[in-house]
Coordinates of C-alpha atoms and ligand atoms in Angstrom, one line a residue:
Chain A
M28 CA -0.3 -67.8 -31.6
R29 CA -3.3 -66.0 -32.8
E30 CA -4.2 -69.0 -34.9
T31 CA -4.2 -71.2 -31.7
M32 CA -6.4 -69.0 -29.6
I33 CA -8.9 -68.9 -32.3
K34 CA -8.8 -72.4 -32.6
L35 CA -9.0 -72.9 -29.0
A36 CA -12.0 -70.5 -29.0
L37 CA -13.9 -72.5 -31.8
T38 CA -13.1 -75.5 -30.2
A39 CA -14.6 -74.5 -26.9
C40 CA -17.7 -73.4 -28.7
A41 CA -18.4 -76.7 -30.5
Y42 CA -17.9 -78.4 -27.2
L43 CA -19.9 -76.1 -25.2
S44 CA -23.0 -76.6 -27.7
I45 CA -22.7 -80.5 -27.7
L46 CA -22.4 -80.2 -23.7
T47 CA -25.5 -78.0 -23.7
T48 CA -27.6 -80.6 -25.6
F49 CA -26.3 -83.5 -23.7
G50 CA -27.2 -81.6 -20.3
I51 CA -30.7 -81.0 -21.6
V52 CA -31.0 -84.6 -22.4
L53 CA -29.6 -85.8 -18.9
V54 CA -32.1 -83.5 -17.0
L55 CA -34.9 -84.9 -19.0
L56 CA -33.8 -88.5 -18.3
F57 CA -33.5 -87.5 -14.8
E58 CA -36.7 -86.1 -14.4
T59 CA -38.3 -88.8 -16.4
I60 CA -36.9 -91.4 -14.1
G61 CA -38.3 -89.6 -11.1
F62 CA -41.5 -89.6 -12.7
F63 CA -41.5 -93.4 -13.4
R64 CA -40.5 -94.0 -9.8
K65 CA -44.3 -93.0 -8.8
E66 CA -46.1 -94.2 -11.8
S67 CA -46.2 -97.2 -13.9
I68 CA -44.3 -96.9 -17.0
V69 CA -46.7 -99.9 -18.9
E70 CA -49.6 -97.7 -18.0
F71 CA -47.8 -94.7 -19.2
L72 CA -47.4 -96.4 -22.6
T73 CA -50.6 -98.4 -22.9
S74 CA -53.3 -96.7 -21.0
T75 CA -55.9 -94.7 -23.1
R76 CA -56.6 -92.4 -20.4
W77 CA -54.9 -89.1 -19.7
S78 CA -56.0 -87.3 -16.8
P79 CA -53.4 -86.0 -14.7
T80 CA -55.7 -84.4 -11.8
T81 CA -57.1 -87.8 -11.0
G82 CA -53.8 -89.4 -11.6
S83 CA -54.3 -91.4 -14.9
F84 CA -51.0 -91.1 -16.9
G85 CA -51.7 -92.9 -20.1
I86 CA -50.1 -91.1 -22.8
L87 CA -51.8 -92.7 -26.0
P88 CA -54.6 -89.7 -26.1
L89 CA -51.8 -87.1 -26.5
V90 CA -49.8 -89.0 -28.9
Y91 CA -53.2 -89.5 -30.8
G92 CA -53.6 -85.6 -30.9
T93 CA -50.2 -85.3 -31.9
L94 CA -50.1 -88.1 -35.0
T95 CA -53.7 -87.0 -36.1
A96 CA -52.3 -83.3 -36.6
T97 CA -49.3 -84.5 -38.2
I98 CA -50.9 -86.9 -40.7
I99 CA -53.3 -84.2 -41.7
A100 CA -50.2 -81.9 -42.1
V101 CA -48.4 -84.5 -44.1
I102 CA -51.3 -84.9 -46.3
V103 CA -51.0 -81.4 -47.2
A104 CA -47.3 -80.8 -47.5
L105 CA -46.2 -83.9 -49.4
P106 CA -48.0 -83.3 -52.6
L107 CA -47.9 -79.4 -52.5
G108 CA -44.0 -79.2 -51.3
L109 CA -43.0 -82.0 -53.9
L110 CA -44.9 -80.4 -56.7
A111 CA -43.4 -77.0 -55.8
A112 CA -39.7 -78.6 -55.7
I113 CA -40.3 -79.9 -59.1
Y114 CA -41.5 -76.9 -60.6
L115 CA -38.8 -74.9 -58.9
S116 CA -35.9 -77.0 -60.0
E117 CA -37.1 -78.4 -63.4
Y118 CA -39.6 -75.9 -65.1
A119 CA -39.1 -72.5 -63.3
S120 CA -36.5 -70.4 -65.3
R121 CA -33.1 -69.7 -63.6
G122 CA -34.0 -66.1 -62.6
L123 CA -37.5 -66.8 -61.5
R124 CA -35.8 -69.7 -59.3
R125 CA -33.6 -67.3 -57.9
W126 CA -36.3 -65.2 -56.8
L127 CA -38.6 -68.0 -55.7
K128 CA -36.3 -70.3 -53.6
P129 CA -35.4 -67.5 -51.2
A130 CA -39.1 -66.1 -51.0
L131 CA -40.0 -69.8 -49.9
E132 CA -37.5 -69.8 -47.3
I133 CA -38.8 -66.7 -45.9
L134 CA -42.3 -68.6 -45.4
A135 CA -40.6 -70.9 -43.2
G136 CA -39.7 -67.8 -40.9
I137 CA -43.5 -66.8 -40.4
P138 CA -43.7 -67.3 -36.4
T139 CA -45.7 -70.2 -36.0
V140 CA -48.1 -68.6 -33.1
V141 CA -49.6 -66.4 -36.4
Y142 CA -50.2 -69.6 -37.9
G143 CA -51.9 -70.8 -34.8
Y144 CA -54.2 -67.6 -34.7
F145 CA -54.8 -68.0 -38.4
A146 CA -56.2 -71.4 -38.0
L147 CA -58.3 -70.3 -35.1
T148 CA -59.7 -67.4 -36.5
F149 CA -59.9 -68.0 -40.1
I150 CA -59.5 -71.6 -41.0
T151 CA -62.0 -73.2 -38.2
P152 CA -64.6 -70.5 -39.2
F153 CA -64.2 -71.0 -43.0
L154 CA -64.4 -74.9 -42.6
R155 CA -67.7 -74.3 -40.6
S156 CA -69.3 -72.2 -42.9
H157 CA -68.5 -74.0 -45.9
L158 CA -67.9 -77.8 -45.2
F159 CA -68.2 -79.0 -41.9
P160 CA -71.2 -77.1 -39.9
D161 CA -70.5 -79.1 -36.7
I162 CA -66.8 -78.6 -36.4
G163 CA -65.6 -77.7 -33.1
S164 CA -64.1 -74.3 -32.2
F165 CA -61.0 -76.4 -31.5
N166 CA -60.3 -79.1 -33.7
A167 CA -57.4 -81.2 -35.3
L168 CA -58.4 -80.4 -38.9
S169 CA -57.6 -77.0 -39.3
A170 CA -54.8 -77.3 -36.7
G171 CA -53.1 -80.0 -39.2
L172 CA -54.1 -78.1 -42.1
I173 CA -52.5 -75.0 -41.2
M174 CA -49.3 -77.1 -39.9
G175 CA -49.3 -78.7 -43.4
V176 CA -48.9 -75.2 -44.8
M177 CA -46.3 -74.4 -42.1
I178 CA -44.2 -77.4 -43.3
I179 CA -44.5 -76.9 -47.0
P180 CA -41.5 -74.7 -47.4
T181 CA -39.1 -77.1 -45.6
V182 CA -40.4 -80.1 -47.6
A183 CA -40.3 -78.1 -50.9
S184 CA -36.9 -76.6 -50.2
V185 CA -35.2 -79.7 -49.0
S186 CA -36.9 -81.7 -51.9
E187 CA -35.7 -79.1 -54.3
D188 CA -32.2 -79.2 -53.2
A189 CA -32.4 -82.8 -53.7
I190 CA -33.9 -82.5 -57.2
F191 CA -31.7 -80.1 -58.1
A192 CA -28.6 -82.0 -57.4
V193 CA -29.6 -84.7 -59.8
P194 CA -26.6 -84.4 -62.4
Q195 CA -27.8 -82.8 -65.7
S196 CA -26.3 -85.9 -67.5
L197 CA -29.2 -88.1 -66.1
R198 CA -31.7 -85.6 -67.7
E199 CA -29.8 -85.7 -70.7
G200 CA -30.0 -89.4 -70.9
A201 CA -33.6 -89.4 -70.7
Y202 CA -34.0 -86.5 -73.4
A203 CA -31.7 -88.7 -75.6
L204 CA -34.3 -91.5 -75.6
G205 CA -37.0 -89.4 -76.7
A206 CA -38.5 -88.7 -73.2
T207 CA -40.5 -85.6 -72.7
K208 CA -39.7 -83.0 -70.0
R209 CA -42.5 -84.4 -67.9
E210 CA -41.4 -88.0 -68.4
T211 CA -37.9 -87.0 -67.3
A212 CA -38.8 -84.9 -64.2
T213 CA -41.2 -87.5 -62.8
K214 CA -39.8 -90.8 -63.9
I215 CA -36.0 -90.1 -63.7
V216 CA -35.1 -87.1 -61.7
V217 CA -37.7 -87.6 -59.1
P218 CA -36.9 -91.1 -58.5
A219 CA -33.1 -90.3 -58.7
A220 CA -33.3 -87.8 -55.8
L221 CA -36.0 -90.0 -53.9
S222 CA -33.3 -90.5 -50.9
G223 CA -33.5 -86.6 -50.3
I224 CA -37.1 -86.1 -50.7
V225 CA -37.8 -88.5 -48.2
A226 CA -35.3 -87.0 -45.9
A227 CA -37.4 -83.7 -46.7
V228 CA -40.6 -85.2 -45.6
I229 CA -39.2 -86.8 -42.6
L230 CA -37.7 -83.5 -41.4
G231 CA -41.3 -81.9 -42.0
I232 CA -42.9 -84.7 -39.7
S233 CA -40.3 -83.8 -37.2
R234 CA -41.0 -80.1 -37.3
A235 CA -45.1 -80.9 -37.0
I236 CA -44.4 -83.4 -34.2
G237 CA -42.5 -81.0 -32.2
E238 CA -44.8 -78.1 -33.5
T239 CA -46.4 -76.3 -30.4
M240 CA -48.0 -73.1 -31.0
I241 CA -50.4 -74.1 -33.6
V242 CA -51.9 -77.3 -31.8
T243 CA -52.2 -75.1 -28.5
I244 CA -54.0 -72.5 -29.9
A245 CA -55.9 -74.2 -32.5
M246 CA -56.6 -77.8 -31.3
G247 CA -57.7 -77.2 -28.0
A248 CA -56.6 -78.9 -24.5
Q249 CA -58.8 -82.1 -24.2
P250 CA -56.7 -85.3 -24.3
I251 CA -59.2 -87.6 -26.1
W252 CA -58.3 -91.1 -27.4
G253 CA -59.8 -91.9 -30.9
G254 CA -61.9 -88.8 -31.5
S255 CA -62.8 -87.2 -35.0
P256 CA -60.3 -84.6 -36.4
L257 CA -63.5 -82.1 -36.5
E258 CA -63.1 -82.4 -32.6
G259 CA -61.0 -80.7 -30.1
M260 CA -57.7 -82.8 -28.9
Q261 CA -54.3 -82.3 -27.1
A262 CA -51.3 -82.9 -28.6
M263 CA -48.2 -83.8 -26.5
T264 CA -46.5 -80.3 -26.8
A265 CA -49.8 -78.5 -26.0
Y266 CA -49.9 -80.5 -22.6
I267 CA -46.5 -79.5 -22.0
V268 CA -47.5 -75.8 -22.4
Q269 CA -50.6 -76.3 -20.5
V270 CA -48.7 -77.6 -17.4
V271 CA -45.6 -75.1 -17.4
G272 CA -48.0 -72.4 -18.0
G273 CA -50.5 -73.3 -15.3
E274 CA -50.3 -73.3 -11.3
T275 CA -48.8 -77.2 -10.9
P276 CA -46.6 -76.9 -8.1
R277 CA -43.2 -78.2 -8.9
G278 CA -42.1 -81.5 -7.9
S279 CA -45.7 -82.9 -8.0
V280 CA -46.3 -86.1 -10.2
Q281 CA -48.3 -83.6 -12.9
Y282 CA -44.9 -81.4 -12.8
Q283 CA -42.7 -84.2 -13.5
S284 CA -45.3 -85.8 -16.0
I285 CA -44.0 -83.1 -18.7
F286 CA -40.9 -84.5 -18.6
A287 CA -42.0 -87.9 -19.4
V288 CA -44.2 -86.5 -22.4
G289 CA -41.1 -84.6 -23.4
S290 CA -38.8 -87.7 -23.3
A291 CA -41.6 -89.5 -25.5
L292 CA -41.6 -86.5 -28.0
F293 CA -37.8 -86.7 -27.9
V294 CA -37.5 -90.3 -28.8
M295 CA -39.9 -89.9 -31.5
T296 CA -38.3 -87.1 -33.4
L297 CA -34.9 -89.0 -32.8
T298 CA -36.3 -92.0 -34.3
L299 CA -37.6 -90.3 -37.2
N300 CA -34.2 -88.6 -37.6
L301 CA -32.4 -91.9 -37.6
I302 CA -34.7 -93.3 -40.1
S303 CA -34.1 -90.4 -42.5
Y304 CA -30.3 -90.5 -41.7
W305 CA -30.7 -94.2 -42.4
F306 CA -32.3 -93.6 -45.6
V307 CA -30.1 -91.3 -47.0
R308 CA -27.3 -93.3 -46.6
R309 CA -28.9 -96.4 -48.0
F310 CA -30.5 -95.0 -51.0
R311 CA -28.0 -92.3 -51.9
E312 CA -27.1 -92.5 -55.4
V313 CA -23.5 -92.3 -56.4
Y314 CA -23.3 -90.5 -59.7
Chain B
M2 CA -41.0 -96.5 -84.9
G3 CA -43.2 -98.8 -86.7
D4 CA -41.6 -101.9 -86.1
V5 CA -42.3 -102.2 -82.6
Q6 CA -45.5 -99.8 -82.5
P7 CA -48.3 -101.9 -83.6
S8 CA -49.3 -104.9 -81.8
P9 CA -48.0 -108.0 -83.7
G10 CA -50.9 -109.9 -85.0
D11 CA -52.5 -106.8 -86.5
P12 CA -51.3 -106.8 -90.0
E13 CA -53.9 -104.3 -91.2
E14 CA -52.6 -101.5 -88.9
N15 CA -48.9 -102.0 -90.1
R16 CA -49.9 -102.2 -93.8
D17 CA -50.4 -98.5 -93.6
P18 CA -47.6 -96.6 -92.9
V19 CA -49.2 -93.4 -92.2
D20 CA -51.5 -94.9 -90.0
S21 CA -49.0 -96.7 -87.9
E22 CA -46.7 -93.7 -87.9
K23 CA -49.5 -91.4 -86.4
K24 CA -50.0 -93.9 -83.5
T25 CA -46.5 -93.4 -82.6
R26 CA -46.0 -91.3 -79.3
E27 CA -49.1 -90.1 -78.2
G28 CA -50.3 -89.2 -81.5
N29 CA -47.3 -87.3 -82.7
P30 CA -46.4 -88.6 -86.3
T31 CA -42.9 -89.9 -86.6
M32 CA -41.2 -89.9 -89.8
R33 CA -39.9 -93.6 -89.4
P34 CA -40.8 -95.5 -92.9
V35 CA -42.6 -98.7 -92.0
P36 CA -40.8 -101.6 -93.6
E37 CA -43.3 -103.8 -95.5
T38 CA -42.3 -106.9 -93.9
Q39 CA -42.4 -105.9 -90.4
N40 CA -45.8 -107.3 -89.4
Q41 CA -44.7 -110.8 -87.7
D42 CA -43.1 -110.1 -84.6
S43 CA -40.7 -107.5 -83.5
K44 CA -37.8 -109.9 -83.6
S45 CA -37.7 -110.5 -87.2
A46 CA -39.1 -107.0 -87.9
R47 CA -36.0 -105.3 -86.4
E48 CA -33.4 -107.2 -88.5
D49 CA -35.1 -105.5 -91.3
L50 CA -34.5 -102.1 -90.1
G51 CA -32.0 -100.2 -91.8
G52 CA -30.2 -96.9 -90.4
M53 CA -31.2 -93.4 -92.1
G54 CA -28.8 -90.9 -93.7
M55 CA -28.5 -87.4 -92.5
S56 CA -27.4 -84.5 -94.4
V57 CA -26.1 -81.4 -92.7
S58 CA -25.5 -78.1 -94.5
D59 CA -24.3 -74.5 -93.3
L60 CA -24.6 -75.9 -89.6
N61 CA -23.5 -73.0 -87.1
A62 CA -23.8 -73.7 -83.4
Y63 CA -23.8 -71.0 -80.5
Y64 CA -23.5 -70.9 -76.8
G65 CA -25.2 -67.3 -76.2
S66 CA -23.1 -65.2 -78.2
F67 CA -20.3 -67.4 -78.5
K68 CA -20.0 -69.2 -81.7
A69 CA -18.5 -72.7 -81.3
V70 CA -19.0 -74.4 -84.5
T71 CA -19.1 -72.5 -87.9
D72 CA -20.4 -73.7 -91.4
V73 CA -20.3 -77.8 -91.4
S74 CA -21.8 -79.3 -94.2
M75 CA -21.6 -83.1 -94.2
E76 CA -23.4 -86.3 -95.7
I77 CA -23.7 -88.8 -93.2
Q78 CA -24.4 -92.0 -95.2
A79 CA -26.7 -94.4 -93.8
N80 CA -25.7 -98.0 -92.3
K81 CA -22.1 -96.5 -92.2
V82 CA -19.8 -95.6 -89.3
T83 CA -18.7 -91.9 -89.3
A84 CA -16.0 -91.0 -86.9
L85 CA -15.2 -87.3 -85.9
I86 CA -11.8 -86.5 -84.7
G87 CA -10.1 -83.4 -84.1
P88 CA -8.2 -81.6 -81.2
S89 CA -10.0 -80.8 -77.7
G90 CA -12.2 -78.0 -77.9
C91 CA -12.9 -77.8 -81.5
G92 CA -16.5 -78.5 -81.3
K93 CA -17.1 -82.1 -81.9
S94 CA -19.3 -82.7 -78.9
T95 CA -21.3 -79.5 -79.9
Y96 CA -21.8 -80.5 -83.6
I97 CA -22.8 -84.1 -82.6
R98 CA -25.5 -82.8 -80.1
C99 CA -27.0 -80.6 -82.9
L100 CA -27.8 -83.8 -84.8
N101 CA -30.3 -84.7 -82.3
R102 CA -31.2 -81.5 -81.1
M103 CA -29.5 -82.2 -77.9
H104 CA -27.6 -79.0 -78.2
E105 CA -30.5 -76.8 -77.3
V106 CA -30.9 -78.3 -74.1
I107 CA -28.2 -76.3 -72.5
S108 CA -29.8 -72.9 -71.6
G109 CA -28.7 -70.3 -74.2
A110 CA -27.5 -72.4 -76.8
Y111 CA -29.0 -72.7 -80.2
A112 CA -28.1 -74.0 -83.6
Q113 CA -28.8 -72.4 -87.1
G114 CA -28.8 -74.4 -90.4
R115 CA -30.3 -77.2 -92.3
V116 CA -30.1 -80.8 -90.9
T117 CA -32.2 -83.5 -92.3
L118 CA -32.8 -87.0 -91.3
G119 CA -33.9 -88.8 -94.4
E120 CA -36.5 -86.5 -95.8
Q121 CA -37.2 -84.8 -92.4
D122 CA -35.7 -81.2 -91.7
I123 CA -35.1 -81.7 -88.0
Y124 CA -34.8 -78.1 -87.2
A125 CA -38.0 -77.4 -89.2
K126 CA -40.6 -75.4 -87.1
D127 CA -43.1 -78.3 -86.8
A128 CA -40.3 -80.8 -85.7
D129 CA -40.8 -82.1 -82.4
P130 CA -37.3 -82.5 -80.7
V131 CA -38.7 -85.2 -78.7
I132 CA -39.6 -87.3 -81.7
I133 CA -36.1 -86.6 -83.5
R134 CA -34.4 -87.9 -80.2
R135 CA -36.3 -90.8 -80.4
R136 CA -35.0 -91.3 -84.0
V137 CA -31.5 -90.4 -83.4
G138 CA -30.4 -92.0 -80.1
M139 CA -27.1 -90.7 -78.2
V140 CA -24.6 -92.2 -76.0
F141 CA -22.6 -90.0 -73.8
Q142 CA -19.0 -89.6 -73.0
K143 CA -19.6 -90.4 -69.2
P144 CA -21.9 -93.3 -68.5
N145 CA -25.1 -92.1 -67.3
P146 CA -27.2 -95.2 -66.1
F147 CA -30.6 -94.2 -64.5
S148 CA -31.2 -95.0 -60.8
K149 CA -33.2 -98.0 -61.7
S150 CA -32.6 -101.8 -62.3
I151 CA -30.6 -103.0 -65.1
Y152 CA -33.7 -104.4 -66.8
D153 CA -35.6 -101.0 -66.3
N154 CA -32.8 -99.0 -67.6
V155 CA -32.9 -100.9 -70.9
A156 CA -36.7 -101.1 -70.6
W157 CA -37.7 -97.7 -69.8
G158 CA -37.1 -95.8 -73.3
A159 CA -39.0 -98.4 -75.1
K160 CA -41.7 -98.3 -72.5
I161 CA -42.3 -94.5 -72.6
N162 CA -42.1 -94.6 -76.5
G163 CA -45.1 -96.9 -76.6
F164 CA -43.6 -100.4 -77.1
R165 CA -46.1 -103.1 -76.9
G166 CA -44.2 -106.0 -77.9
N167 CA -42.4 -108.6 -75.7
M168 CA -40.2 -106.4 -73.3
D169 CA -37.9 -109.4 -72.1
E170 CA -37.1 -110.2 -75.4
L171 CA -36.4 -106.7 -76.4
V172 CA -34.3 -106.4 -73.4
E173 CA -32.1 -109.4 -73.9
R174 CA -31.7 -108.4 -77.5
S175 CA -30.4 -104.8 -76.6
L176 CA -28.4 -106.2 -74.1
R177 CA -26.9 -108.8 -76.4
Q178 CA -26.0 -106.5 -79.1
A179 CA -24.3 -104.1 -76.4
A180 CA -22.2 -107.0 -75.6
L181 CA -23.4 -107.2 -72.0
W182 CA -26.0 -109.9 -71.7
D183 CA -23.6 -112.5 -70.5
E184 CA -22.2 -110.4 -67.9
V185 CA -25.7 -109.1 -66.4
K186 CA -28.2 -112.0 -67.2
D187 CA -28.4 -113.3 -63.7
R188 CA -28.7 -109.7 -62.0
L189 CA -31.0 -107.9 -64.2
K190 CA -33.1 -106.6 -61.0
E191 CA -30.1 -105.1 -59.4
S192 CA -29.6 -101.5 -59.8
G193 CA -27.6 -100.2 -62.8
F194 CA -25.2 -98.3 -60.6
G195 CA -23.7 -101.6 -59.2
L196 CA -22.0 -102.1 -62.5
S197 CA -18.4 -101.1 -63.5
G198 CA -17.8 -98.1 -65.7
G199 CA -17.3 -100.0 -68.8
Q200 CA -20.6 -102.0 -67.9
Q201 CA -22.4 -98.9 -67.2
Q202 CA -21.4 -97.7 -70.7
R203 CA -22.6 -100.9 -72.4
L204 CA -25.7 -100.4 -70.4
C205 CA -26.2 -97.1 -71.9
I206 CA -25.6 -98.3 -75.1
A207 CA -28.2 -101.4 -74.8
R208 CA -30.7 -98.6 -73.6
T209 CA -30.1 -96.4 -76.5
L210 CA -30.6 -99.7 -78.9
A211 CA -33.9 -100.7 -77.0
V212 CA -35.4 -97.8 -78.3
E213 CA -34.7 -98.9 -81.8
P214 CA -33.5 -95.4 -83.3
E215 CA -32.3 -94.8 -86.9
V216 CA -29.1 -93.1 -86.2
I217 CA -26.9 -93.8 -82.9
L218 CA -24.5 -90.7 -81.9
M219 CA -21.6 -91.8 -79.8
D220 CA -19.6 -88.9 -78.1
E221 CA -16.4 -90.6 -77.0
P222 CA -17.9 -93.4 -75.6
A223 CA -14.8 -95.5 -74.8
S224 CA -12.9 -92.4 -73.5
A225 CA -13.0 -93.6 -69.7
L226 CA -13.0 -97.1 -70.4
D227 CA -10.4 -99.7 -70.1
P228 CA -9.2 -101.6 -73.1
V229 CA -11.3 -104.7 -72.7
S230 CA -14.5 -102.9 -72.4
T231 CA -13.4 -100.4 -75.5
Q232 CA -12.6 -103.6 -77.6
K233 CA -16.2 -105.3 -76.5
I234 CA -17.8 -101.8 -77.7
E235 CA -15.9 -101.8 -80.9
D236 CA -16.9 -105.4 -81.5
T237 CA -20.2 -104.4 -81.5
M238 CA -19.7 -101.8 -84.1
D239 CA -19.9 -103.8 -87.1
D240 CA -23.1 -105.5 -85.9
L241 CA -24.6 -102.1 -85.3
K242 CA -24.2 -100.5 -88.7
K243 CA -26.5 -103.4 -90.0
S244 CA -29.3 -101.6 -88.5
Y245 CA -28.2 -98.2 -87.8
T246 CA -26.3 -95.4 -88.7
V247 CA -23.5 -94.6 -86.3
V248 CA -21.5 -91.3 -85.8
I249 CA -18.9 -91.7 -83.4
V250 CA -16.6 -88.8 -81.7
T251 CA -13.2 -90.3 -80.8
H252 CA -9.7 -89.3 -79.6
N253 CA -8.4 -92.4 -80.6
M254 CA -6.9 -92.4 -84.2
Q255 CA -6.4 -96.4 -84.2
Q256 CA -10.1 -96.6 -83.0
A257 CA -11.3 -94.3 -86.0
A258 CA -9.2 -96.0 -88.4
R259 CA -10.5 -99.6 -87.4
I260 CA -14.3 -98.9 -86.9
S261 CA -15.3 -96.3 -89.4
D262 CA -16.0 -96.0 -93.0
Y263 CA -15.9 -92.0 -92.9
T264 CA -14.0 -89.6 -90.9
G265 CA -14.3 -86.1 -90.4
F266 CA -11.7 -83.9 -88.9
F267 CA -12.5 -80.7 -86.8
Y268 CA -9.9 -78.3 -86.7
I269 CA -9.6 -74.6 -85.3
E270 CA -7.4 -72.6 -87.5
N271 CA -6.7 -69.6 -85.2
Q272 CA -7.4 -69.4 -81.6
G273 CA -10.6 -67.7 -80.8
D274 CA -12.4 -69.0 -83.9
P275 CA -15.2 -71.3 -84.0
G276 CA -14.4 -75.0 -85.0
Q277 CA -15.2 -76.1 -88.6
L278 CA -15.2 -79.3 -90.4
W279 CA -11.6 -79.2 -91.7
E280 CA -11.7 -82.3 -93.8
F281 CA -14.2 -85.2 -94.5
D282 CA -13.6 -88.1 -96.3
E283 CA -13.7 -91.9 -96.4
T284 CA -11.7 -93.0 -93.7
E285 CA -9.0 -94.9 -95.9
K286 CA -8.2 -91.7 -97.7
M287 CA -8.4 -89.6 -94.4
F288 CA -5.7 -91.9 -93.0
S289 CA -3.4 -92.7 -95.8
N290 CA -3.6 -89.5 -98.1
P291 CA -5.5 -86.5 -96.9
E292 CA -5.8 -83.4 -98.8
R293 CA -5.0 -81.1 -96.1
K294 CA -1.6 -81.0 -94.3
E295 CA -3.1 -80.2 -90.7
T296 CA -5.3 -83.4 -91.3
E297 CA -2.2 -85.4 -92.2
D298 CA -0.4 -83.8 -88.9
Y299 CA -3.2 -84.5 -86.7
V300 CA -3.7 -88.3 -87.8
T301 CA -0.4 -89.2 -87.8
G302 CA -0.1 -87.7 -84.2
R303 CA 2.2 -84.8 -84.9
F304 CA 0.0 -82.4 -82.9
G305 CA -3.1 -82.4 -81.2
Ligands
ATP414 N1 -21.9 -75.6 -72.1 C1 -21.0 -74.6 -72.7 N2 -21.1 -73.5 -72.6 C2 -20.3 -72.6 -73.2 N3 -19.4 -72.8 -74.0 C3 -19.4 -74.1 -74.5 C4 -20.1 -75.1 -73.7 N4 -19.7 -76.6 -74.0 C5 -18.6 -76.2 -74.7 N5 -18.4 -74.9 -74.7 C6 -17.4 -74.5 -75.7 O1 -17.5 -74.8 -77.1 C7 -16.3 -75.1 -77.7 C8 -16.4 -76.4 -78.3 O2 -16.5 -77.4 -77.3 P1 -17.0 -78.9 -77.4 O3 -17.4 -79.5 -76.2 O4 -18.0 -79.1 -78.5 O5 -15.3 -79.4 -77.9 P2 -15.0 -80.9 -78.3 O6 -14.4 -80.9 -79.5 O7 -15.8 -82.0 -78.1 O8 -13.6 -81.0 -77.2 P3 -13.3 -82.4 -76.5 O9 -12.5 -83.2 -77.4 O10 -12.5 -81.8 -75.4 O11 -14.5 -83.0 -75.9 C9 -15.2 -75.0 -76.9 O12 -14.7 -73.7 -76.7 C10 -16.0 -74.7 -75.5 O13 -15.2 -74.1 -74.5
MG415 MG1 -16.3 -83.7 -76.6

């Protein structure tokens, strides 16, 4: 009797979370359709002009802002995260690993608003006085750099799991051929963990694309197509924040446009997750 | 390993063993003597290669504070097959891993004693385990191919050791020696994981052969294999000992009797004691007329 009650409660919780997700997607879809009743979907996907107040809804400038920051973030996070993962799994002593791994995961818990202010008040001035004198106060570079730092823990931690899971017997096989530790780590262990590493990077990219506070605070609110990373841009998420926080009347086209942008974001991260899922399945090694 | 190391067609370099030794592996000297005749191509050179004997005295092996093997002394003859037998848990794997410094790879594990490979004391302070393992190869109980193509599985070890000869030739020769060539010659670019367990194990043997060590250690290489694969591996053994010294752990008495020249019996007298080498002799003597009763009981299958 008690058993069945508990089971029932758990099942209800599981279905509730699925239903909630489903509901959110439905609302998103519904509002998006409403938006496309008024605006052309072709223009939305192909125009390079985003100016809601004048009725121009070409999403490419927002996508450009998001991708610029994301690419910079990946350039930072991929090498650092991977090296950190290799170090933790292959070189750090057991005791050190026991401390460092959770410390790394705590880093992932720093509120992104803190990162955002750090980019705005520290990174940008630093870049201006040392490297790029004419960098804008809002710019994609510092937002991207700090976003890279933000996703390092994700990339490192998930890759580390994959690298650590490579069976010891594979390392021994390499050692027995006269391989050094470095050769074993870089040429045997990392390739064997490749699917997990790719999944880690894609997870990091998803986080970067969906990241809101950093780009809102440090990258600015100018939807510009094809600008330099030293200039301000607007990311998709930052636009949504701008509208939600502003005085745009509900039900107006501008207001509905955030759902279309939200749908586009959703499609992007969903695609990435599917790629990662496919990759893990396709390249998972069976030991 | 001088035979493959110097570029063929540079006889000057090959004639001076010290010189070509120095060139091996990122400047680390190895002890592989360079045969005089090895300056033509790597193929003919390889056939001239012999194995190298090993000598073990008073070897003790530990896992942290636990002593797993005690006081083993053994002469491993060059170009012979030495079989190691004994009940489960008596330290055969531990012992064989001490012969190429693989034991210490396990954290907390260490060995004491003297083990020489030819003239080289492999536990000497200045001995580099990486070079020792290159000279004393190992095939494990469970096949552990790399996540690479069949071709690269075989070629990788040679490549990292600076092999500069004809790689296609080396891969083919190694796969032939491991009795795998005919089965994989049309799918060399496919992943090593796609092979059956028995084929994977022969791939691991081929990969070890491609590095051309002087001694090959095998820890129950046929334990998880079907009889046909086992037979194929056994068939390669006679061939292998022309060029290599082989040490093999096996639970299969018939196999030990069939393929080995010398046999060592490991045994634990009282539970909780470390394993020791109970008796070591020519295989014929060990299986027909051993000195000690426990050996006889074991080889005749009365316990174990
Ligand atoms: N990694 C390890 N850590 C601690 N103790 C170990 C480890 N590996 C083996 N031992 C212990 O060392 C002893 C010898 O083990 P070993 O694996 O060498 O035996 P074996 O003769 O190879 O047995 P089998 O025939 O079952 O393979 C055993 O008591 C075992 O429990
Ligand atoms: Mg064993």
